[in-house]
Coordinates of C-alpha atoms in Angstrom, one line a residue:
X1 CA -31.1 -12.0 -18.7
X2 CA -33.1 -14.1 -20.7
X3 CA -33.3 -15.5 -25.1
X4 CA -36.6 -15.0 -26.2
X5 CA -37.3 -15.4 -30.3
X6 CA -39.5 -13.5 -31.9
X7 CA -40.6 -14.3 -36.1
X8 CA -37.1 -16.8 -36.2
X9 CA -34.7 -13.4 -34.8
X10 CA -33.1 -13.9 -31.0
X11 CA -33.8 -11.1 -28.9
X12 CA -32.8 -9.9 -24.8
X13 CA -35.8 -10.0 -22.6
X14 CA -35.7 -9.5 -18.9
X15 CA -39.0 -10.0 -17.0
X16 CA -39.9 -9.3 -13.2
X17 CA -39.4 -13.3 -12.5
X18 CA -35.9 -13.0 -13.2
X19 CA -35.4 -10.1 -11.3
X20 CA -38.3 -9.2 -8.8
X21 CA -38.8 -6.1 -7.4
X22 CA -36.9 -8.0 -4.2
X23 CA -33.6 -7.7 -6.4
X24 CA -34.1 -4.3 -8.2
X25 CA -34.4 -2.4 -4.1
X26 CA -31.5 -5.1 -3.1
X27 CA -29.5 -3.4 -6.7
X28 CA -30.3 1.0 -5.7
X29 CA -30.2 0.4 -1.7
X30 CA -27.3 3.9 -1.9
X31 CA -28.5 4.7 -4.7
X32 CA -30.4 8.1 -5.0
X33 CA -32.3 9.0 -7.8
X34 CA -32.8 12.7 -8.5
X35 CA -35.6 13.2 -11.8
X36 CA -34.8 16.0 -13.3
X37 CA -38.4 17.7 -15.2
X38 CA -41.3 17.1 -14.0
X39 CA -43.6 17.0 -17.6
X40 CA -44.2 14.1 -19.4
X41 CA -42.8 10.8 -17.8
X42 CA -41.3 12.4 -14.8
X43 CA -44.7 12.3 -12.5
X44 CA -45.0 9.0 -13.1
X45 CA -41.2 7.6 -12.8
X46 CA -40.7 9.6 -10.0
X47 CA -44.5 8.3 -8.1
X48 CA -43.6 4.6 -9.2
X49 CA -39.6 4.7 -8.1
X50 CA -41.1 6.3 -4.7
X51 CA -43.9 3.7 -4.0
X52 CA -41.3 0.4 -5.1
X53 CA -39.9 1.8 -2.1
X54 CA -36.4 3.3 -3.7
X55 CA -34.9 6.6 -2.5
X56 CA -36.0 9.3 -4.8
X57 CA -35.8 13.5 -5.3
X58 CA -37.1 15.7 -7.9
X59 CA -35.9 18.5 -9.5
X60 CA -36.9 20.6 -10.7
X61 CA -37.4 24.2 -11.3
X62 CA -38.2 26.9 -9.1
X63 CA -41.4 29.0 -9.5
X64 CA -42.7 27.2 -13.0
X65 CA -46.3 25.1 -13.3
X66 CA -44.2 21.5 -12.7
X67 CA -42.7 23.0 -9.5
X68 CA -46.2 23.5 -8.2
X69 CA -47.3 19.6 -9.9
X70 CA -44.8 18.1 -8.1
X71 CA -46.0 19.8 -4.6
X72 CA -49.2 18.9 -4.8
X73 CA -48.3 15.6 -6.2
X74 CA -46.5 15.0 -2.4
X75 CA -43.0 16.5 -3.3
X76 CA -41.2 17.7 -0.5
X77 CA -39.4 21.5 -1.2
X78 CA -36.6 20.6 1.1
X79 CA -36.9 17.6 1.6
X80 CA -37.3 15.9 -1.8
X81 CA -37.8 18.7 -4.3
X82 CA -35.5 20.1 -5.1
X83 CA -34.1 22.9 -8.1
X84 CA -32.2 21.3 -10.2
X85 CA -28.2 21.6 -9.3
X86 CA -29.6 20.6 -6.4
X87 CA -30.9 17.6 -7.3
X88 CA -27.3 17.0 -9.4
X89 CA -25.7 17.1 -6.2
X90 CA -27.4 15.1 -5.0
X91 CA -27.7 12.1 -7.0
X92 CA -26.4 8.7 -7.2
X93 CA -28.3 8.8 -10.1
X94 CA -29.2 11.5 -12.1
X95 CA -32.5 10.6 -14.2
X96 CA -32.3 12.7 -17.4
X97 CA -36.2 13.6 -18.2
X98 CA -36.2 17.4 -18.9
X99 CA -37.9 17.8 -22.7
X100 CA -35.1 17.1 -26.0
X101 CA -34.8 21.1 -25.7
X102 CA -35.1 21.4 -22.1
X103 CA -31.8 18.5 -22.4
X104 CA -29.4 20.6 -24.2
X105 CA -30.8 24.0 -22.4
X106 CA -29.2 23.0 -19.1
X107 CA -27.1 20.4 -20.3
X108 CA -23.7 22.6 -18.7
X109 CA -25.5 22.5 -15.1
X110 CA -26.3 18.9 -15.2
X111 CA -22.4 17.9 -16.3
X112 CA -20.8 19.5 -13.9
X113 CA -21.7 17.9 -11.1
X114 CA -21.3 14.5 -13.1
X115 CA -19.0 13.2 -11.3
X116 CA -17.4 9.6 -11.0
X117 CA -19.9 6.7 -10.6
X118 CA -22.7 8.5 -11.4
X119 CA -25.4 6.7 -13.2
X120 CA -27.2 9.3 -15.7
X121 CA -30.6 8.3 -17.9
X122 CA -32.5 9.2 -20.3
X123 CA -35.8 7.9 -21.6
X124 CA -34.8 8.3 -25.2
X125 CA -32.3 8.1 -27.6
X126 CA -32.2 12.0 -28.5
X127 CA -29.7 14.0 -26.3
X128 CA -27.5 11.1 -26.9
X129 CA -27.8 10.1 -30.8
X130 CA -27.5 13.5 -31.8
X131 CA -24.5 14.8 -29.6
X132 CA -23.6 16.7 -33.0
X133 CA -26.5 18.6 -32.8
X134 CA -27.1 19.1 -28.5
X135 CA -24.4 18.9 -27.4
X136 CA -24.7 16.2 -24.9
X137 CA -21.4 14.6 -24.3
X138 CA -21.6 12.4 -21.0
X139 CA -18.1 12.6 -18.9
X140 CA -16.3 8.4 -19.5
X141 CA -15.9 7.7 -15.6
X142 CA -20.3 8.4 -14.9
X143 CA -22.8 4.7 -16.7
X144 CA -25.1 6.0 -19.6
X145 CA -28.1 4.0 -19.2
X146 CA -32.1 3.6 -20.4
X147 CA -35.2 2.6 -19.5
X148 CA -37.5 3.8 -22.7
X149 CA -41.5 2.9 -21.7
X150 CA -43.1 2.0 -24.3
X151 CA -46.9 4.2 -23.5
X152 CA -46.8 8.0 -21.8
X153 CA -45.9 8.7 -18.8
X154 CA -49.6 8.3 -17.4
X155 CA -50.3 5.5 -19.3
X156 CA -47.5 3.6 -16.8
X157 CA -49.0 5.6 -13.8
X158 CA -52.4 4.5 -13.9
X159 CA -51.1 0.5 -15.2
X160 CA -48.7 1.4 -11.7
X161 CA -51.8 1.6 -10.0
X162 CA -54.1 -1.0 -11.3
X163 CA -51.7 -4.4 -10.5
X164 CA -49.8 -3.8 -14.4
X165 CA -46.3 -2.9 -15.4
X166 CA -45.6 -1.6 -18.9
X167 CA -43.6 -2.6 -21.6
X168 CA -39.6 -0.5 -21.8
X169 CA -37.0 -0.7 -23.9
X170 CA -34.0 -1.0 -21.9
X171 CA -29.8 0.0 -23.4
X172 CA -26.3 0.4 -22.4
X173 CA -24.6 3.8 -23.9
X174 CA -21.2 3.5 -21.4
X175 CA -20.3 1.4 -18.5
X176 CA -18.3 3.1 -16.8
X177 CA -18.5 1.7 -12.9
X178 CA -19.6 -2.3 -14.3
X179 CA -22.3 -2.4 -13.0
X180 CA -24.2 -0.8 -15.5
X181 CA -26.3 -3.9 -16.4
X182 CA -27.8 -4.2 -12.6
X183 CA -28.4 -0.3 -12.6
X184 CA -30.6 0.0 -16.1
X185 CA -33.1 -3.7 -14.9
X186 CA -33.2 -2.3 -11.7
X187 CA -34.4 0.8 -12.5
X188 CA -36.9 -0.6 -15.5
X189 CA -38.2 -2.4 -12.5
X190 CA -38.7 0.3 -10.3
X191 CA -40.6 3.2 -12.4
X192 CA -42.4 0.3 -13.3
X193 CA -41.9 -2.3 -16.1
X194 CA -42.5 -5.5 -15.9
X195 CA -40.1 -6.1 -19.4
X196 CA -37.8 -5.3 -21.2
X197 CA -36.3 -5.2 -23.9
X198 CA -32.4 -5.1 -24.6
X199 CA -32.2 -2.3 -27.7
X200 CA -29.4 0.6 -28.8
X201 CA -29.5 4.6 -28.0
X202 CA -29.8 5.0 -32.1
X203 CA -33.1 2.5 -31.9
X204 CA -35.1 3.9 -29.7
X205 CA -35.0 7.4 -31.1
X206 CA -34.6 6.0 -34.7
X207 CA -38.2 3.3 -34.1
X208 CA -39.6 6.0 -31.3
X209 CA -39.6 9.4 -33.9
X210 CA -40.8 6.9 -36.2
X211 CA -43.2 5.9 -34.3
X212 CA -43.9 9.6 -32.9
X213 CA -44.9 10.6 -36.7
X214 CA -45.8 7.4 -37.5
X215 CA -48.6 5.0 -36.4
X216 CA -48.9 6.6 -33.1
X217 CA -50.3 9.5 -34.0
X218 CA -49.5 11.0 -37.3
X219 CA -50.1 8.9 -39.0
X220 CA -53.4 8.0 -37.2
X221 CA -54.2 11.4 -37.2
X222 CA -53.9 11.2 -40.6
X223 CA -55.5 8.7 -41.2
X224 CA -58.7 9.1 -39.1
X225 CA -59.0 12.4 -40.9
X226 CA -59.3 11.5 -44.3
X227 CA -61.7 9.4 -44.2
X228 CA -64.2 11.7 -41.6
X229 CA -63.6 13.9 -45.0
X230 CA -64.7 11.9 -46.9
X231 CA -67.4 10.3 -44.7
X232 CA -69.1 13.7 -44.6
X233 CA -68.7 14.6 -48.0
X234 CA -70.9 11.4 -48.7
X235 CA -73.6 13.4 -46.4
X236 CA -73.1 11.4 -43.4
X237 CA -73.7 12.8 -40.2
X238 CA -70.9 14.2 -37.8
X239 CA -71.6 11.8 -35.1
X240 CA -72.0 9.2 -37.9
X241 CA -68.4 9.7 -39.6
X242 CA -66.1 10.4 -35.6
X243 CA -68.0 6.3 -34.9
X244 CA -67.1 4.6 -37.6
X245 CA -63.4 6.5 -38.0
X246 CA -62.4 6.7 -34.1
X247 CA -64.6 5.9 -31.4
X248 CA -65.3 1.6 -32.6
X249 CA -61.4 1.6 -33.0
X250 CA -59.8 2.9 -29.8
X251 CA -63.2 2.1 -27.5
X252 CA -63.8 -1.6 -29.6
X253 CA -61.9 -2.4 -31.5
X254 CA -58.4 -1.5 -29.9
X255 CA -58.0 -3.1 -26.4
X256 CA -59.1 -6.3 -28.4
X257 CA -55.8 -6.3 -30.3
X258 CA -54.1 -5.7 -27.2
X259 CA -55.0 -8.3 -25.6
X260 CA -55.7 -10.5 -29.2
X261 CA -54.1 -9.8 -32.1
X262 CA -55.0 -8.0 -34.9
X263 CA -55.4 -12.3 -36.9
X264 CA -57.4 -13.3 -33.9
X265 CA -59.7 -9.2 -34.3
X266 CA -59.7 -11.0 -38.2
X267 CA -60.9 -14.7 -36.8
X268 CA -63.1 -13.0 -35.3
X269 CA -65.1 -10.3 -37.2
X270 CA -67.8 -10.7 -40.4
X271 CA -67.6 -12.1 -43.0
X272 CA -68.0 -9.1 -45.1
X273 CA -66.2 -6.4 -42.4
X274 CA -63.5 -9.9 -42.4
X275 CA -63.4 -10.0 -46.0
X276 CA -63.2 -6.4 -46.9
X277 CA -60.0 -6.1 -44.4
X278 CA -58.2 -9.1 -46.1
X279 CA -58.6 -7.3 -49.1
X280 CA -58.0 -3.5 -48.6
X281 CA -55.2 -3.9 -45.5
X282 CA -52.9 -4.5 -48.4
X283 CA -53.4 -1.6 -50.5
X284 CA -52.3 1.0 -47.3
X285 CA -49.8 -0.8 -47.0
X286 CA -48.3 0.3 -50.8
X287 CA -50.4 3.1 -50.1
X288 CA -48.5 4.3 -47.3
X289 CA -45.0 2.7 -47.9
X290 CA -42.9 5.1 -49.5
X291 CA -44.1 7.4 -47.1
X292 CA -42.7 5.8 -43.8
X293 CA -39.5 4.6 -46.0
X294 CA -39.3 9.2 -46.4
X295 CA -40.4 9.3 -43.0
X296 CA -37.4 6.4 -41.8
X297 CA -34.0 8.5 -43.7
X298 CA -35.9 11.6 -42.4
X299 CA -35.1 10.0 -38.8
X300 CA -32.1 8.8 -39.5
X301 CA -30.2 11.4 -41.3
X302 CA -30.8 13.9 -38.5
X303 CA -32.9 15.9 -39.9
X304 CA -36.4 15.3 -37.8
X305 CA -33.8 16.5 -34.8
X306 CA -32.7 19.2 -36.6
X307 CA -36.0 20.7 -37.3
X308 CA -37.4 19.9 -33.7
X309 CA -34.4 21.9 -32.5
X310 CA -34.3 24.6 -34.7
X311 CA -38.5 25.5 -33.8
X312 CA -37.8 24.5 -30.1
X313 CA -34.6 27.5 -30.2
X314 CA -37.5 29.9 -31.5
X315 CA -38.6 32.6 -29.3
X316 CA -42.3 31.8 -31.3
X317 CA -42.2 28.4 -30.7
X318 CA -44.8 27.9 -27.5
X319 CA -47.2 30.8 -29.7
X320 CA -47.0 29.0 -32.8
X321 CA -47.6 25.5 -31.4
X322 CA -50.7 26.8 -29.5
X323 CA -52.2 27.5 -32.4
X324 CA -51.4 24.3 -34.3
X325 CA -53.4 22.1 -31.3
X326 CA -55.5 25.0 -31.3
X327 CA -56.4 24.8 -35.5
X328 CA -56.7 20.5 -33.6
X329 CA -58.6 20.9 -31.3
X330 CA -61.4 23.4 -33.1
X331 CA -61.5 20.8 -36.2
X332 CA -64.7 19.7 -37.1
X333 CA -63.9 16.1 -36.2
X334 CA -61.9 16.2 -32.6
X335 CA -65.2 18.9 -31.5
X336 CA -67.5 15.8 -32.8
X337 CA -65.5 14.0 -30.4
X338 CA -65.4 15.9 -27.6
X339 CA -69.4 15.8 -27.3
X340 CA -69.5 11.2 -27.9
X341 CA -67.1 11.6 -25.3
X342 CA -69.6 13.4 -23.1
X343 CA -72.1 11.0 -24.2
X344 CA -70.9 7.5 -23.5
X345 CA -72.4 5.8 -21.3
X346 CA -71.5 5.2 -17.7
X347 CA -71.4 1.3 -16.7
X348 CA -73.8 -0.2 -14.4
X349 CA -73.1 -0.5 -10.8

């Protein structure tokens, strides 16, 4: 573990050179890792672990679409694919990657198989941080650890197949065996991270829920919709409005920002764009800062967690969710986006 300085703040960071894959394999050579859930993070993490040479099995509800997807991905029923309870019995490390609602409902089954010395692994701090709402309270004699990739499970897998890694946070909630640190870092390296930074379960879920509702999805969709609407109301065509709002950002600028930073982008654009961006960014910051403060407070108090739990537990949840997603899909901005994406030129070969 190394101390790294970010803007005057020291953080604990682990990188691949100091904890290589060979060391991770050695740490986990006698472990059986059961990945529970095959939805968002499950496929990427389990496949990366398997390809990296770890002993991995998958636990999933038989007869579900996710079970069928696991079979399609090469997991073999009765050999590497089991129902959740059998996977828990076989595992020494249980990766609890079900949805937050799924974790609540399956917890009684998982808990009875958490015998002394096992490890319970999360990729989200929700279940532990809000355990007064979820009921997820692990036994005192097991390790409770977290590795949270800073990207979707799809990105985790794609980058792995490209020979690249993805940043992840790690946390230790409970170290019953004295091996929690080596276990969590080995698992982080195993799932495809080359840069792991320390956090806590609480900080992970607070930042994650804020990010999802903020710049990662909620706020960016709101900003897209607002700019698109203003352009359309002023006579711009759907194609022009979409390209200026979404396409140029996602296809051209974001990759450059990821490589070089926003400061580099400001220094390497036209003088007209540069002047406008410098004049307007603080106005957007000041306009949205109160919203972000409200959002963080709602996360911190547990209000967002309660809304999620209440919503997901309703019998018509899936029906209402699909209706909301359909509304988004059918909106003009994203119908235009579908057409624009189809018209992207293929790279010359």
